[in-house]
Amino acid sequence: RKEVEQDPGPFNVPEGATVAFNCTYSNSASQSFFWYRQDCRKEPKLLMSVYSSGNEDGRFTAQLNRASQYISLLIRDSKLSDSATYLCVVNGGSNSGYALNFGKGTSLLVTP
Amino acid sequence: SAVISQKPSRDICQRGTSLTIQCQVDSQVTMMFWYRQQPGQSLTLIATANQGSEATYESGFVIDKFPISRPNLTFSTLTVSNMSPEDSSIYLCSVAPSGGTEAFFGQGTRLTVV
């Protein structure tokens, strides 16, 4: 079983739609959680960190449920520029040398 | 934050040859990470490189195939040895200057082995 699993995607949504991505992780000792965005032929870049209390950054809301080992990302009012691959990322902490474990990514295509 | 300069950005290599990828960081960091991203796949950790000690390799990756150097706190190299077409991939270096918080990536090296 992979350490980080995500919705397979791809998601094709019209502009203005709300879309949600889900992710589960297997290592209960994981300490930090992130959503990264990767554009085609580019390196991943941090979209937002995910906290147990939930956090919001403009149109983006991330939630973490440690008991269920579940992470989500909600994008409201989708823009064409949101089209990218969204990677669920889990950091195993000092025991794993702070290496990141990546989900396979979910592709989002926002259409006019 | 950290800015990483990775090179080459891309290369096409003959099978059986080796390629060395370099990453230069604009600040001192304890750990550097090397990842591989095969077509249509997510990132897979190859190894963790600490300055002053041997790199730690993940399952499925060995030092003879992917030797790593870490001569100081701002620089690392990854060599892909005796390449075959299966090594065609994007290779990325990464640092996490603050431990468990945000990681930064080099621009990636797109390798094609023919």
XYZ file of N, CA and C in Angstrom:
678
model
N 0.859 -1.190 0.000
C 0.000 0.000 0.000
C 0.886 1.227 0.000
N 0.577 2.199 -0.886
C 1.350 3.415 -0.937
C 1.116 4.235 0.320
N 2.137 5.003 0.707
C 2.021 5.794 1.930
C 1.015 6.918 1.792
N 0.897 7.483 0.613
C -0.028 8.587 0.378
C -0.867 8.253 -0.853
N -2.162 8.234 -0.686
C -3.051 7.906 -1.799
C -4.028 9.048 -2.037
N -4.240 9.331 -3.310
C -5.121 10.431 -3.698
C -6.178 9.949 -4.671
N -7.214 10.802 -4.799
C -8.193 10.580 -5.864
C -7.463 10.395 -7.194
N -7.895 9.468 -7.998
C -7.176 9.239 -9.253
C -7.303 10.386 -10.251
N -8.427 11.112 -10.258
C -8.644 12.153 -11.254
C -8.669 11.554 -12.654
N -8.572 12.328 -13.734
C -8.533 13.790 -13.694
C -9.906 14.407 -13.431
N -9.887 15.626 -12.952
C -11.113 16.377 -12.719
C -11.227 17.442 -13.801
N -12.311 17.398 -14.537
C -12.607 18.445 -15.522
C -13.804 19.226 -15.013
N -13.605 20.510 -14.712
C -14.694 21.308 -14.153
C -14.797 22.625 -14.906
N -15.987 23.215 -14.931
C -16.128 24.531 -15.577
C -15.650 25.625 -14.638
N -15.298 26.728 -15.235
C -14.933 27.907 -14.435
C -16.017 28.207 -13.419
N -15.617 28.574 -12.218
C -16.577 28.939 -11.185
C -17.047 27.783 -10.330
N -16.721 26.574 -10.742
C -17.160 25.403 -9.972
C -16.331 25.256 -8.702
N -16.882 24.472 -7.786
C -16.158 24.074 -6.577
C -15.719 22.627 -6.741
N -14.468 22.365 -6.419
C -13.944 21.011 -6.582
C -13.185 20.614 -5.316
N -13.292 19.334 -4.959
C -12.647 18.841 -3.736
C -11.751 17.657 -4.061
N -10.573 17.669 -3.478
C -9.633 16.560 -3.605
C -9.451 15.910 -2.243
N -9.317 14.583 -2.250
C -9.114 13.856 -1.015
C -7.806 13.089 -1.040
N -7.316 12.797 0.135
C -6.025 12.120 0.259
C -6.007 11.363 1.583
N -5.436 10.163 1.582
C -5.234 9.434 2.827
C -3.757 9.064 2.948
N -3.296 8.929 4.181
C -1.907 8.561 4.414
C -1.856 7.403 5.400
N -0.798 6.621 5.311
C -0.759 5.375 6.086
C 0.084 5.473 7.354
N 1.013 6.420 7.401
C 1.917 6.517 8.540
C 1.315 7.416 9.614
N 0.843 6.804 10.698
C 0.192 7.586 11.752
C 1.167 8.500 12.488
N 2.471 8.275 12.298
C 3.472 9.131 12.946
C 3.797 10.372 12.121
N 3.175 10.523 10.984
C 3.440 11.682 10.126
C 3.139 12.965 10.883
N 3.955 13.974 10.600
C 3.867 15.180 11.412
C 3.431 16.413 10.654
N 3.716 16.476 9.368
C 3.388 17.681 8.610
C 2.708 17.271 7.308
N 1.817 18.148 6.866
C 0.981 17.801 5.725
C 0.858 19.020 4.815
N 0.884 18.753 3.515
C 0.903 19.860 2.572
C 0.128 19.507 1.320
N -0.305 20.523 0.637
C -0.720 20.405 -0.750
C 0.283 21.188 -1.593
N 0.826 20.506 -2.598
C 1.707 21.148 -3.552
C 0.994 21.200 -4.899
N 1.386 22.174 -5.676
C 0.874 22.299 -7.033
C 2.033 22.102 -7.996
N 1.781 21.325 -9.056
C 2.808 21.122 -10.076
C 2.211 21.426 -11.444
N 2.745 22.434 -12.072
C 2.356 22.752 -13.439
C 3.152 21.886 -14.402
N 2.632 21.742 -15.592
C 3.249 20.869 -16.586
C 4.715 21.260 -16.804
N 5.599 20.277 -16.691
C 7.027 20.476 -16.941
C 7.693 21.436 -15.958
N 7.084 21.585 -14.794
C 7.660 22.451 -13.769
C 7.858 21.656 -12.480
N 8.666 22.219 -11.558
C 8.850 21.566 -10.280
C 7.656 21.844 -9.373
N 7.414 20.990 -8.382
C 6.319 21.240 -7.441
C 6.587 22.492 -6.614
N 5.499 23.181 -6.314
C 5.602 24.355 -5.436
C 4.510 24.280 -4.384
N 4.845 24.743 -3.187
C 3.905 24.669 -2.074
C 2.674 25.507 -2.349
N 1.509 24.883 -2.222
C 0.245 25.607 -2.306
C -0.161 26.047 -0.906
N -0.223 25.095 0.006
C -0.537 25.437 1.385
C -0.221 24.281 2.309
N 0.090 24.626 3.540
C 0.240 23.622 4.582
C -1.150 23.271 5.104
N -1.255 22.138 5.766
C -2.550 21.674 6.263
C -2.451 21.476 7.760
N -3.361 22.083 8.484
C -3.342 22.009 9.937
C -4.605 21.330 10.452
N -4.511 20.767 11.648
C -5.643 20.037 12.217
C -6.875 20.912 12.371
N -6.647 22.180 12.615
C -7.772 23.092 12.816
C -8.394 23.524 11.500
N -7.778 23.104 10.392
C -8.260 23.548 9.077
C -7.722 24.924 8.782
N -7.422 25.182 7.548
C -6.935 26.502 7.204
C -7.396 26.901 5.811
N -7.520 28.203 5.647
C -8.081 28.753 4.425
C -7.129 29.802 3.879
N -6.989 29.800 2.562
C -6.162 30.810 1.899
C -6.901 31.240 0.643
N -7.676 32.302 0.776
C -8.479 32.761 -0.355
C -9.513 31.726 -0.751
N -9.423 31.247 -1.972
C -10.398 30.276 -2.483
C -10.069 28.836 -2.080
N -8.982 28.640 -1.410
C -8.498 27.302 -1.069
C -8.686 27.024 0.423
N -9.267 25.847 0.718
C -9.439 25.422 2.106
C -8.889 24.018 2.265
N -8.042 23.840 3.260
C -7.451 22.525 3.519
C -7.902 22.031 4.877
N -8.141 20.733 4.966
C -8.563 20.129 6.215
C -7.717 18.882 6.488
N -7.477 18.628 7.760
C -6.734 17.443 8.183
C -7.532 16.734 9.262
N -7.696 15.441 9.115
C -8.321 14.615 10.141
C -7.314 13.549 10.539
N -6.631 13.770 11.653
C -5.565 12.851 12.072
C -6.124 11.478 12.440
N -7.300 11.459 13.046
C -7.876 10.179 13.475
C -8.142 9.285 12.266
N -8.633 9.887 11.199
C -8.921 9.123 9.982
C -7.764 9.114 9.003
N -6.708 9.877 9.310
C -5.532 9.973 8.432
C -5.967 10.401 7.036
N -6.665 11.503 7.030
C -7.329 11.991 5.836
C -7.076 13.482 5.672
N -6.796 13.883 4.438
C -6.515 15.280 4.129
C -7.394 15.678 2.941
N -7.867 16.900 2.952
C -8.689 17.359 1.831
C -8.267 18.750 1.386
N -8.606 19.047 0.156
C -8.391 20.383 -0.408
C -9.644 20.771 -1.172
N -10.178 21.933 -0.845
C -11.366 22.448 -1.514
C -10.984 23.707 -2.274
N -11.350 23.754 -3.531
C -11.111 24.951 -4.341
C -12.468 25.507 -4.750
N -12.719 26.736 -4.344
C -13.983 27.409 -4.702
C -13.756 28.332 -5.885
N -14.844 28.575 -6.635
C -14.798 29.531 -7.735
C -13.575 29.280 -8.631
N -13.486 28.091 -9.164
C -12.319 27.667 -9.951
C -12.006 28.649 -11.077
N -10.716 28.882 -11.269
C -10.218 29.726 -12.359
C -9.484 28.864 -13.375
N -9.393 29.366 -14.581
C -8.644 28.637 -15.606
C -7.210 28.378 -15.138
N -6.662 29.341 -14.411
C -5.275 29.234 -13.957
C -5.082 28.199 -12.851
N -6.181 27.646 -12.332
C -6.056 26.585 -11.329
C -5.717 25.242 -11.978
N -5.775 25.156 -13.289
C -5.473 23.903 -13.991
C -4.029 23.508 -13.709
N -3.855 22.343 -13.123
C -2.527 21.865 -12.708
C -2.717 20.488 -12.088
N -1.611 19.920 -11.635
C -1.681 18.689 -10.845
C -1.466 19.045 -9.383
N -2.320 18.533 -8.513
C -2.266 18.833 -7.088
C -1.751 17.596 -6.360
N -0.667 17.796 -5.634
C 0.008 16.704 -4.958
C -0.242 16.776 -3.459
N -0.725 15.685 -2.909
C -0.861 15.566 -1.457
C 0.482 15.084 -0.920
N 1.017 15.775 0.064
C 2.377 15.499 0.517
C 2.398 15.376 2.032
N 3.089 14.362 2.511
C 3.161 14.092 3.938
C 4.623 14.010 4.345
N 4.953 14.685 5.419
C 6.321 14.665 5.940
C 6.350 13.761 7.162
N 7.223 12.769 7.118
C 7.270 11.786 8.189
C 7.963 12.254 9.451
N 8.533 13.473 9.413
C 9.183 13.999 10.610
C 10.619 13.543 10.757
N 11.158 13.753 11.937
C 12.586 13.491 12.145
C 12.932 12.017 11.975
N 12.011 11.110 12.265
C 12.292 9.684 12.130
C 12.604 9.289 10.694
N 12.069 10.050 9.754
C 12.307 9.739 8.340
C 13.227 10.776 7.710
N 13.896 11.568 8.552
C 14.814 12.573 8.022
C 14.123 13.703 7.314
N 12.860 13.934 7.622
C 12.073 15.026 7.038
C 11.864 14.848 5.539
N 12.016 13.652 5.029
C 11.748 13.426 3.613
C 10.243 13.487 3.381
N 9.875 13.923 2.215
C 8.467 14.054 1.864
C 7.983 12.823 1.117
N 6.768 12.392 1.431
C 6.113 11.330 0.678
C 5.005 11.952 -0.154
N 5.035 11.703 -1.435
C 4.113 12.331 -2.370
C 3.019 11.366 -2.806
N 1.802 11.889 -2.876
C 0.762 11.166 -3.577
C 1.020 11.235 -5.070
N 0.279 10.466 -5.818
C 0.479 10.403 -7.253
C 0.019 11.677 -7.951
N -0.804 12.440 -7.262
C -1.275 13.695 -7.828
C -2.631 13.551 -8.490
N -3.387 14.611 -8.433
C -4.688 14.661 -9.091
C -4.662 15.807 -10.080
N -4.981 15.502 -11.310
C -4.984 16.537 -12.348
C -6.314 17.263 -12.370
N -6.229 18.564 -12.433
C -7.412 19.414 -12.535
C -7.347 20.200 -13.829
N -8.430 20.144 -14.578
C -8.562 20.975 -15.779
C -9.811 21.819 -15.623
N -9.627 23.128 -15.586
C -10.742 24.051 -15.500
C -11.001 24.589 -16.903
N -12.229 24.433 -17.356
C -12.559 24.809 -18.734
C -13.448 26.043 -18.773
N -13.380 26.809 -19.851
C -14.202 28.038 -19.953
C -15.689 27.697 -19.978
N 13.210 30.779 3.194
C 13.071 30.157 1.876
C 14.442 29.746 1.352
N 14.441 29.077 0.234
C 15.683 28.642 -0.384
C 15.512 28.663 -1.896
N 16.566 29.044 -2.566
C 16.587 29.030 -4.021
C 17.608 27.998 -4.455
N 17.183 27.104 -5.317
C 18.052 26.017 -5.766
C 18.292 26.148 -7.264
N 19.540 26.093 -7.626
C 19.914 26.089 -9.034
C 20.313 24.678 -9.414
N 19.588 24.087 -10.335
C 19.848 22.696 -10.734
C 20.235 22.678 -12.203
N 21.247 21.892 -12.505
C 21.640 21.750 -13.903
C 22.272 20.406 -14.183
N 22.171 19.885 -15.398
C 21.519 20.531 -16.531
C 20.006 20.477 -16.406
N 19.310 21.299 -17.183
C 17.849 21.278 -17.148
C 17.308 20.095 -17.948
N 18.065 19.681 -18.943
C 17.665 18.518 -19.719
C 18.883 17.942 -20.420
N 18.798 16.658 -20.753
C 19.886 16.040 -21.505
C 19.362 14.791 -22.188
N 19.955 14.482 -23.304
C 19.686 13.237 -24.017
C 20.986 12.465 -24.034
N 20.962 11.248 -23.497
C 22.201 10.497 -23.307
C 22.121 9.120 -23.945
N 23.260 8.616 -24.310
C 23.345 7.263 -24.856
C 23.316 6.245 -23.724
N 22.695 5.113 -23.957
C 22.692 4.071 -22.935
C 24.113 3.639 -22.626
N 24.340 3.299 -21.385
C 25.660 2.860 -20.943
C 26.528 3.995 -20.419
N 26.135 5.238 -20.688
C 26.909 6.376 -20.189
C 26.372 6.826 -18.840
N 27.025 7.833 -18.259
C 26.616 8.369 -16.956
C 26.380 9.870 -17.063
N 25.510 10.374 -16.229
C 25.215 11.808 -16.189
C 25.256 12.271 -14.746
N 25.920 13.377 -14.504
C 25.954 13.966 -13.168
C 25.114 15.226 -13.131
N 24.205 15.274 -12.176
C 23.297 16.411 -11.990
C 23.776 17.190 -10.768
N 23.766 18.504 -10.892
C 24.266 19.345 -9.806
C 23.151 20.211 -9.230
N 23.199 20.396 -7.918
C 22.284 21.330 -7.270
C 23.044 22.242 -6.333
N 22.827 23.537 -6.509
C 23.456 24.556 -5.676
C 22.360 25.327 -4.940
N 22.492 25.407 -3.622
C 21.481 26.090 -2.809
C 22.039 27.428 -2.357
N 21.170 28.413 -2.229
C 21.638 29.752 -1.865
C 21.810 29.923 -0.353
N 21.616 28.874 0.420
C 21.816 28.932 1.863
C 22.284 27.567 2.341
N 22.817 27.521 3.545
C 23.316 26.262 4.074
C 22.156 25.418 4.603
N 22.118 24.184 4.208
C 21.067 23.270 4.647
C 21.702 21.951 5.057
N 21.127 21.326 6.069
C 21.689 20.073 6.563
C 21.405 18.926 5.594
N 20.149 18.812 5.178
C 19.759 17.672 4.359
C 19.324 18.136 2.971
N 19.740 17.364 1.990
C 19.238 17.550 0.637
C 18.640 16.225 0.180
N 17.608 16.310 -0.608
C 16.889 15.123 -1.049
C 16.921 15.048 -2.572
N 17.043 13.844 -3.060
C 16.985 13.608 -4.508
C 15.768 12.762 -4.812
N 14.951 13.244 -5.772
C 13.733 12.561 -6.173
C 13.788 12.229 -7.657
N 12.983 11.232 -8.022
C 12.782 10.910 -9.429
C 11.289 10.983 -9.710
N 10.932 11.522 -10.854
C 9.540 11.574 -11.268
C 9.446 10.992 -12.670
N 8.969 9.779 -12.752
C 8.826 9.124 -14.044
C 7.554 9.622 -14.725
N 7.482 9.483 -16.031
C 6.328 10.031 -16.776
C 5.004 9.587 -16.192
N 4.146 10.552 -15.905
C 2.817 10.261 -15.390
C 2.779 9.799 -13.948
N 3.904 9.857 -13.283
C 3.975 9.381 -11.897
C 4.292 10.528 -10.948
N 4.161 10.245 -9.659
C 4.532 11.253 -8.683
C 6.014 11.135 -8.341
N 6.444 11.922 -7.399
C 7.854 11.939 -7.030
C 8.179 10.767 -6.111
N 9.290 10.135 -6.383
C 9.794 9.034 -5.557
C 11.156 9.421 -5.007
N 11.314 9.285 -3.704
C 12.580 9.645 -3.083
C 13.651 8.614 -3.436
N 14.786 9.104 -3.930
C 15.915 8.235 -4.224
C 16.791 8.098 -2.990
N 17.189 9.245 -2.441
C 18.113 9.218 -1.310
C 18.111 10.562 -0.603
N 18.596 10.526 0.629
C 18.799 11.731 1.436
C 20.294 11.924 1.607
N 20.759 13.134 1.331
C 22.192 13.415 1.388
C 22.492 14.389 2.517
N 23.267 13.935 3.468
C 23.720 14.793 4.559
C 25.194 15.116 4.349
N 25.556 16.324 4.672
C 26.948 16.719 4.527
C 27.801 15.983 5.547
N 28.885 15.395 5.093
C 29.819 14.727 5.995
C 29.514 13.273 6.263
N 28.484 12.737 5.634
C 28.193 11.314 5.813
C 27.671 10.741 4.509
N 27.619 9.423 4.457
C 27.119 8.785 3.236
C 25.610 9.018 3.100
N 25.188 9.066 1.870
C 23.766 9.246 1.614
C 22.987 8.019 2.061
N 21.734 8.251 2.419
C 20.827 7.166 2.800
C 19.879 6.897 1.650
N 19.909 5.671 1.135
C 19.131 5.328 -0.048
C 17.823 4.640 0.330
N 16.807 4.930 -0.452
C 15.509 4.294 -0.265
C 15.521 2.922 -0.940
N 14.540 2.112 -0.548
C 14.424 0.778 -1.118
C 14.301 0.870 -2.641
N 15.084 0.068 -3.322
C 15.052 0.047 -4.776
C 16.111 0.907 -5.429
N 16.844 1.654 -4.635
C 17.910 2.527 -5.165
C 19.222 2.178 -4.469
N 20.298 2.081 -5.241
C 21.582 1.690 -4.677
C 22.661 2.688 -5.075
N 23.695 2.717 -4.238
C 24.752 3.705 -4.413
C 25.516 3.503 -5.710
N 25.683 2.268 -6.141
C 26.439 2.025 -7.363
C 25.741 2.622 -8.582
N 24.429 2.652 -8.547
C 23.648 3.182 -9.662
C 23.466 4.699 -9.554
N 23.305 5.177 -8.330
C 23.032 6.601 -8.102
C 23.990 7.172 -7.064
N 25.283 7.223 -7.363
C 26.206 7.808 -6.385
C 25.908 9.289 -6.158
N 26.046 9.694 -4.915
C 25.730 11.069 -4.502
C 26.934 11.658 -3.800
N 27.204 12.911 -4.094
C 28.224 13.635 -3.334
C 27.576 14.787 -2.596
N 28.146 15.111 -1.433
C 27.630 16.238 -0.627
C 28.844 16.880 0.028
N 29.631 17.594 -0.749
C 30.906 18.111 -0.226
C 30.764 19.239 0.786
N 29.652 19.974 0.730
C 29.436 21.058 1.696
C 27.937 21.275 1.881
N 27.594 22.290 2.667
C 26.194 22.480 3.050
C 25.349 23.173 1.991
N 25.943 23.539 0.859
C 25.169 24.230 -0.172
C 25.166 23.509 -1.514
N 25.765 22.340 -1.587
C 25.952 21.713 -2.903
C 25.826 20.203 -2.809
N 25.261 19.612 -3.870
C 25.184 18.157 -3.962
C 25.128 17.754 -5.430
N 25.599 16.558 -5.703
C 25.466 15.995 -7.047
C 24.853 14.609 -6.957
N 24.111 14.266 -7.988
C 23.579 12.918 -8.178
C 24.056 12.435 -9.533
N 24.650 11.253 -9.576
C 25.074 10.668 -10.848
C 24.154 9.504 -11.188
N 23.672 9.476 -12.403
C 22.915 8.336 -12.901
C 23.900 7.531 -13.746
N 24.249 6.339 -13.278
C 25.344 5.564 -13.873
C 24.821 4.491 -14.819
N 25.650 4.193 -15.818
C 25.340 3.083 -16.734
C 23.871 3.136 -17.147
N 23.495 4.234 -17.741
C 22.092 4.516 -18.005
C 21.451 3.569 -19.002
N 20.178 3.317 -18.785
C 19.344 2.571 -19.718
C 18.088 3.405 -19.978
N 17.326 3.064 -21.003
C 16.105 3.843 -21.286
C 15.150 3.933 -20.093
N 15.180 2.932 -19.207
C 14.306 2.960 -18.032
C 14.661 4.081 -17.062
N 15.836 4.645 -17.200
C 16.257 5.768 -16.360
C 15.722 7.106 -16.869
N 15.077 7.087 -18.017
C 14.491 8.326 -18.547
C 13.438 8.828 -17.564
N 13.641 10.049 -17.104
C 12.799 10.546 -16.016
C 13.161 12.000 -15.756
N 12.426 12.609 -14.845
C 12.820 13.915 -14.321
C 13.445 13.678 -12.954
N 14.595 14.276 -12.737
C 15.280 14.156 -11.453
C 15.254 15.529 -10.773
N 14.872 15.538 -9.502
C 14.730 16.793 -8.771
C 15.491 16.733 -7.461
N 16.159 17.817 -7.131
C 16.736 17.929 -5.805
C 15.836 18.838 -4.972
N 15.924 18.667 -3.671
C 15.021 19.391 -2.790
C 15.699 19.635 -1.453
N 15.295 20.717 -0.811
C 15.757 20.995 0.546
C 14.559 21.407 1.385
N 14.688 21.183 2.682
C 13.663 21.626 3.633
C 14.398 22.373 4.746
N 14.665 23.660 4.527
C 15.538 24.388 5.451
C 15.075 24.399 6.900
N 13.755 24.289 7.091
C 13.229 24.365 8.446
C 12.714 23.018 8.933
N 13.324 21.958 8.494
C 12.920 20.632 8.944
C 11.594 20.217 8.368
N 10.554 20.158 9.167
C 9.291 19.629 8.697
C 8.393 20.589 7.981
N 8.885 21.754 7.634
C 8.033 22.713 6.945
C 8.325 22.718 5.449
N 8.049 23.786 4.790
C 8.046 23.826 3.339
C 9.331 23.311 2.716
N 9.185 22.520 1.665
C 10.321 22.044 0.892
C 10.410 22.840 -0.400
N 11.639 23.037 -0.843
C 11.889 23.770 -2.081
C 12.600 22.842 -3.049
N 12.300 23.048 -4.318
C 12.817 22.150 -5.340
C 13.661 22.896 -6.358
N 14.637 22.176 -6.891
C 15.302 22.656 -8.086
C 14.345 22.554 -9.258
N 14.766 23.109 -10.387
C 13.895 23.164 -11.555
C 13.735 21.817 -12.240
N 14.544 20.842 -11.825
C 14.438 19.509 -12.402
C 15.367 19.303 -13.580
N 15.790 18.060 -13.754
C 16.589 17.660 -14.913
C 15.797 16.619 -15.677
N 15.459 16.948 -16.901
C 14.678 16.029 -17.749
C 15.652 15.181 -18.542
N 15.760 13.914 -18.183
C 16.735 13.008 -18.784
C 16.046 12.044 -19.734
N 16.574 11.955 -20.928
C 16.115 10.969 -21.905
C 17.305 10.100 -22.289
N 17.146 8.790 -22.142
C 18.214 7.859 -22.480
C 17.806 7.108 -23.746
N 18.677 7.162 -24.744
C 18.345 6.531 -26.029
C 19.312 5.381 -26.328
